[in-house]
Structure formats: C-alpha cells, structure tokens
C-alpha cells in the first residue's frame, strides 16, 4: 500500500539556519505530493504541493521538488524564523484514491531565537 | 469565514461512555473526512464521505461510526469509548473534483478516555 516516511524528529534550529526535512514515499502510479503545516493548537494547513515529476512547489519561503527517480519530496527553507516552529507533514494522493491523503508521521520543528 | 468547525474542542470520557463529535463546513465542499492524530503516527483516516449520502471506511474504522447528515455536516460517533481511542480528532473537507484539491482542516477535538 501507499506510505510516506519522514525524517525522524524533532528538529531544533537557530533562527536564520537552513532547514531540510526529508520525505520519501511509496505509491503506485504518479501520486501528487503535499506538505502541510500544523501550528500549535491548530489544524493542518496546506503549505505547498506538486502534482508531477520535477514540479517545484513553493510558499512562504519553503520549497520542495518532486523527484520521481528518488521517490522524494524534501522540504527546504533557506532561513528559518521563530514563527516557523510547527509540525510539518508530508502527504500523498494517488490518482485512484479520489481526494484521500496518506500522511507521514510528522516532523516537529522548533526554531530558537 | 469559519471554514471547518469542530465541537467540542476538549472532552474527557469514562471507558464505555458514548459521544458524538460534530463537524460542519461552510465551503460547500462535497467531500469530508475524519482523522485521528497520535504521537509519531501522523494522521490516520477513520472514515470519509466522498459526497452527501455516501460514507466509506478509512484505515482505522473499528470502534467508530459516522453520519453524513447533509452536505455541511459530518459527525463521528464513539459508541463505547476505550482508552485506545484517546487522541486528537480532526475533521477536514475538500472538493473531490481533481485529486489535487487541498483538504481544509478544523482545529481538532482533544479526547481523553479514562
């Protein structure tokens, strides 16, 4: 079945550091890939998405590139801020699953001033 | 613009009690979902409703029932709560047209079962 694996957390960085959160997936066909973010006490919000190989999704300084050859969708940001502290979820949607999502386990990011 | 509204936000139950978690969306979405979130396990789909009048099991449906009351509302019922059902529950909605439509989430219900 489909699965999403994220790097083990939690991740703690200093402000202005470079961020990478790894995400790899297993799925048949050509899934769409998503990053969601969950701020403390809130529900998940879509951060960015990519729908086909080599697509780059971007939003709020975050980027991720759909790499079919390595089945990966790593999240990156060049300079993190304290306000980026949150839990980040990688997810996929397979073309035969309608709009259902399969989520990774989430990565807790803490950014210290 | 409320989006997806869940009630209650917090609840404590005793083992064996029943309760219903309520969810309503005001975005005229056709599809709605219930997830549970547990530490280190991400979100797991309990049930979903692709459209009004239909419901289907997700990954972890045992111990739960759902009702798609109308297009706006999708409730989750625990008939006999168990400690293993202690979790944070999220409701979400989306348009099904095209699999790339984002899901919109409520703020969650934090449920503890003693």
Coordinates of C-alpha atoms in Angstrom, one line a residue:
Chain A
X1 CA 0.0 0.0 0.0
X2 CA 0.9 3.7 -0.1
X3 CA 3.2 5.1 2.5
X4 CA 5.1 8.2 3.4
X5 CA 8.2 8.3 5.5
X6 CA 9.6 11.5 7.1
X7 CA 12.9 12.1 8.8
X8 CA 12.9 11.4 12.4
X9 CA 12.3 14.4 14.6
X10 CA 12.2 16.6 16.5
X11 CA 14.4 19.2 14.7
X12 CA 15.8 22.2 16.6
X13 CA 17.4 25.0 14.7
X14 CA 18.6 28.6 15.4
X15 CA 16.9 31.5 13.7
X16 CA 18.3 32.0 10.1
X17 CA 19.5 28.5 9.8
X18 CA 18.9 26.3 6.7
X19 CA 16.1 23.8 7.0
X20 CA 15.7 20.4 5.3
X21 CA 13.0 17.9 6.3
X22 CA 13.3 14.7 4.3
X23 CA 10.2 12.9 2.9
X24 CA 10.2 9.7 0.8
X25 CA 7.1 7.9 -0.5
X26 CA 6.0 4.5 -1.8
X27 CA 3.0 4.5 -4.1
X28 CA 1.9 3.1 -7.4
X29 CA 1.4 5.3 -10.4
X30 CA 2.0 9.0 -10.2
X31 CA 0.9 10.5 -6.9
X32 CA 0.5 14.2 -6.1
X33 CA 2.6 15.3 -3.2
X34 CA 1.9 17.8 -0.4
X35 CA 3.4 19.5 2.6
X36 CA 1.0 20.5 5.4
X37 CA 1.9 22.6 8.4
X38 CA 0.3 22.4 11.9
X39 CA 0.9 25.4 14.2
X40 CA 0.3 24.8 18.0
X41 CA -3.3 24.2 18.9
X42 CA -4.5 24.4 15.3
X43 CA -5.5 22.1 12.4
X44 CA -3.3 21.4 9.4
X45 CA -2.9 24.0 6.6
X46 CA -1.7 23.3 3.1
X47 CA 1.9 24.7 2.7
X48 CA 2.7 23.6 -0.8
X49 CA 2.1 20.9 -3.4
X50 CA 3.5 19.4 -6.6
X51 CA 1.5 17.3 -9.0
X52 CA 4.0 15.8 -11.4
X53 CA 7.6 14.8 -11.6
X54 CA 10.2 17.7 -11.4
X55 CA 7.5 20.2 -10.3
X56 CA 8.6 22.6 -7.6
X57 CA 6.1 23.7 -5.0
X58 CA 6.8 26.9 -3.1
X59 CA 5.2 29.1 -0.5
X60 CA 6.3 31.4 2.4
X61 CA 10.0 30.8 1.5
X62 CA 9.6 27.0 1.7
X63 CA 10.3 24.8 -1.4
X64 CA 10.0 21.2 -2.3
X65 CA 10.8 19.4 -5.6
X66 CA 9.0 16.2 -6.8
X67 CA 11.8 13.8 -7.5
X68 CA 10.3 10.6 -9.1
X69 CA 13.7 8.9 -9.6
X70 CA 14.3 9.0 -5.8
X71 CA 10.6 9.0 -4.8
X72 CA 11.3 12.0 -2.6
X73 CA 9.8 15.4 -1.8
X74 CA 12.1 17.1 0.7
X75 CA 11.1 20.4 2.3
X76 CA 13.7 23.2 2.4
X77 CA 13.9 26.8 3.6
X78 CA 16.9 29.0 3.4
X79 CA 16.5 30.9 6.6
X80 CA 14.0 29.8 9.2
X81 CA 12.3 32.1 11.7
X82 CA 10.9 31.5 15.2
X83 CA 7.4 31.7 13.6
X84 CA 8.2 28.6 11.5
X85 CA 8.1 26.5 14.7
X86 CA 5.4 23.9 13.9
X87 CA 4.8 20.3 12.9
X88 CA 5.3 19.6 9.2
X89 CA 3.5 16.7 7.5
X90 CA 4.3 15.2 4.1
X91 CA 1.4 13.6 2.3
X92 CA 0.5 12.0 -1.0
X93 CA -2.6 11.5 -3.0
X94 CA -2.8 8.7 -5.5
X95 CA -4.6 9.2 -8.7
X96 CA -7.0 6.3 -8.0
X97 CA -7.8 7.5 -4.4
X98 CA -10.0 10.4 -5.2
X99 CA -9.0 13.2 -2.8
X100 CA -7.9 10.9 0.0
X101 CA -4.5 11.6 1.5
X102 CA -1.8 9.4 3.1
X103 CA 0.3 11.2 5.7
X104 CA 3.7 10.8 7.0
X105 CA 4.3 10.8 10.8
X106 CA 5.1 14.5 11.0
X107 CA 8.3 16.3 12.0
X108 CA 8.3 18.8 14.9
X109 CA 10.4 21.9 14.1
X110 CA 11.5 24.3 16.9
X111 CA 13.3 27.4 15.9
X112 CA 15.1 29.3 18.7
X113 CA 15.9 33.0 18.6
Chain B
X1 CA -15.3 32.9 7.2
X2 CA -15.4 29.9 9.6
X3 CA -14.2 27.1 7.2
X4 CA -14.4 23.8 9.2
X5 CA -15.8 24.0 12.7
X6 CA -15.5 21.1 15.2
X7 CA -17.2 20.7 18.5
X8 CA -16.4 20.2 21.3
X9 CA -12.7 21.3 21.4
X10 CA -12.0 19.1 24.5
X11 CA -13.7 16.2 26.1
X12 CA -13.0 13.7 28.8
X13 CA -14.9 10.4 28.9
X14 CA -15.0 7.3 31.0
X15 CA -14.5 3.9 29.4
X16 CA -17.7 2.7 28.0
X17 CA -19.4 6.1 27.6
X18 CA -20.6 7.2 24.2
X19 CA -20.3 10.5 22.5
X20 CA -20.6 12.2 19.1
X21 CA -18.0 14.6 17.6
X22 CA -19.6 17.2 15.4
X23 CA -18.1 18.8 12.2
X24 CA -19.6 21.4 9.9
X25 CA -18.1 23.2 6.9
X26 CA -19.3 26.3 5.1
X27 CA -17.3 26.0 1.9
X28 CA -19.9 23.9 0.0
X29 CA -17.4 21.1 -0.3
X30 CA -18.6 17.6 -1.4
X31 CA -16.0 15.5 0.4
X32 CA -15.5 15.3 4.2
X33 CA -13.1 13.3 6.4
X34 CA -12.4 12.2 9.9
X35 CA -8.8 11.6 11.1
X36 CA -7.1 10.8 14.3
X37 CA -3.7 12.1 15.2
X38 CA -1.5 10.1 17.6
X39 CA 2.2 10.9 18.5
X40 CA 4.6 9.5 16.0
X41 CA 1.9 8.2 13.7
X42 CA 0.8 11.2 11.7
X43 CA -2.9 11.4 10.7
X44 CA -4.8 8.2 10.1
X45 CA -8.1 8.3 8.2
X46 CA -11.0 6.9 10.1
X47 CA -13.9 7.4 7.7
X48 CA -14.6 9.6 4.8
X49 CA -17.6 10.8 2.8
X50 CA -17.0 11.4 -0.9
X51 CA -20.4 13.1 -1.3
X52 CA -23.6 13.6 0.6
X53 CA -25.3 10.3 1.2
X54 CA -22.1 8.2 1.0
X55 CA -19.6 7.1 3.6
X56 CA -16.6 4.7 3.4
X57 CA -14.2 3.2 5.8
X58 CA -10.6 4.5 6.0
X59 CA -7.6 3.0 7.6
X60 CA -8.8 2.7 11.2
X61 CA -12.6 2.5 11.3
X62 CA -13.1 0.0 14.2
X63 CA -14.9 1.4 17.2
X64 CA -16.4 4.3 15.2
X65 CA -19.5 5.2 13.2
X66 CA -20.2 8.2 11.1
X67 CA -23.2 10.1 9.7
X68 CA -23.2 12.5 6.8
X69 CA -26.2 14.5 7.9
X70 CA -26.3 16.8 5.0
X71 CA -23.7 18.5 2.7
X72 CA -22.4 20.6 5.5
X73 CA -22.2 18.2 8.4
X74 CA -20.3 15.0 9.1
X75 CA -20.4 13.5 12.6
X76 CA -18.2 10.8 14.2
X77 CA -19.6 8.6 17.0
X78 CA -17.9 6.5 19.6
X79 CA -20.5 4.0 20.8
X80 CA -18.4 2.6 23.7
X81 CA -15.2 4.6 24.3
X82 CA -12.0 2.8 25.1
X83 CA -8.7 4.2 26.4
X84 CA -7.1 3.3 23.0
X85 CA -9.3 6.0 21.4
X86 CA -7.7 8.8 23.4
X87 CA -6.4 11.0 20.6
X88 CA -6.8 14.3 18.8
X89 CA -9.6 14.1 16.1
X90 CA -9.6 16.2 13.0
X91 CA -12.3 16.8 10.5
X92 CA -11.5 18.0 7.0
X93 CA -13.3 18.8 3.8
X94 CA -12.3 19.2 0.2
X95 CA -13.6 19.3 -3.3
X96 CA -13.3 15.9 -5.0
X97 CA -13.1 17.3 -8.5
X98 CA -9.5 16.6 -9.3
X99 CA -7.3 14.8 -6.9
X100 CA -5.1 17.9 -6.3
X101 CA -7.6 19.8 -4.3
X102 CA -6.3 20.7 -0.8
X103 CA -8.1 19.5 2.3
X104 CA -9.2 22.1 4.8
X105 CA -9.0 21.1 8.5
X106 CA -10.7 22.1 11.6
X107 CA -8.8 22.9 14.8
X108 CA -9.4 19.4 16.3
X109 CA -11.1 17.8 19.2
X110 CA -8.9 16.6 22.0
X111 CA -10.5 13.5 23.5
X112 CA -9.3 11.7 26.7
X113 CA -10.8 8.4 27.8
X114 CA -10.1 7.3 31.3

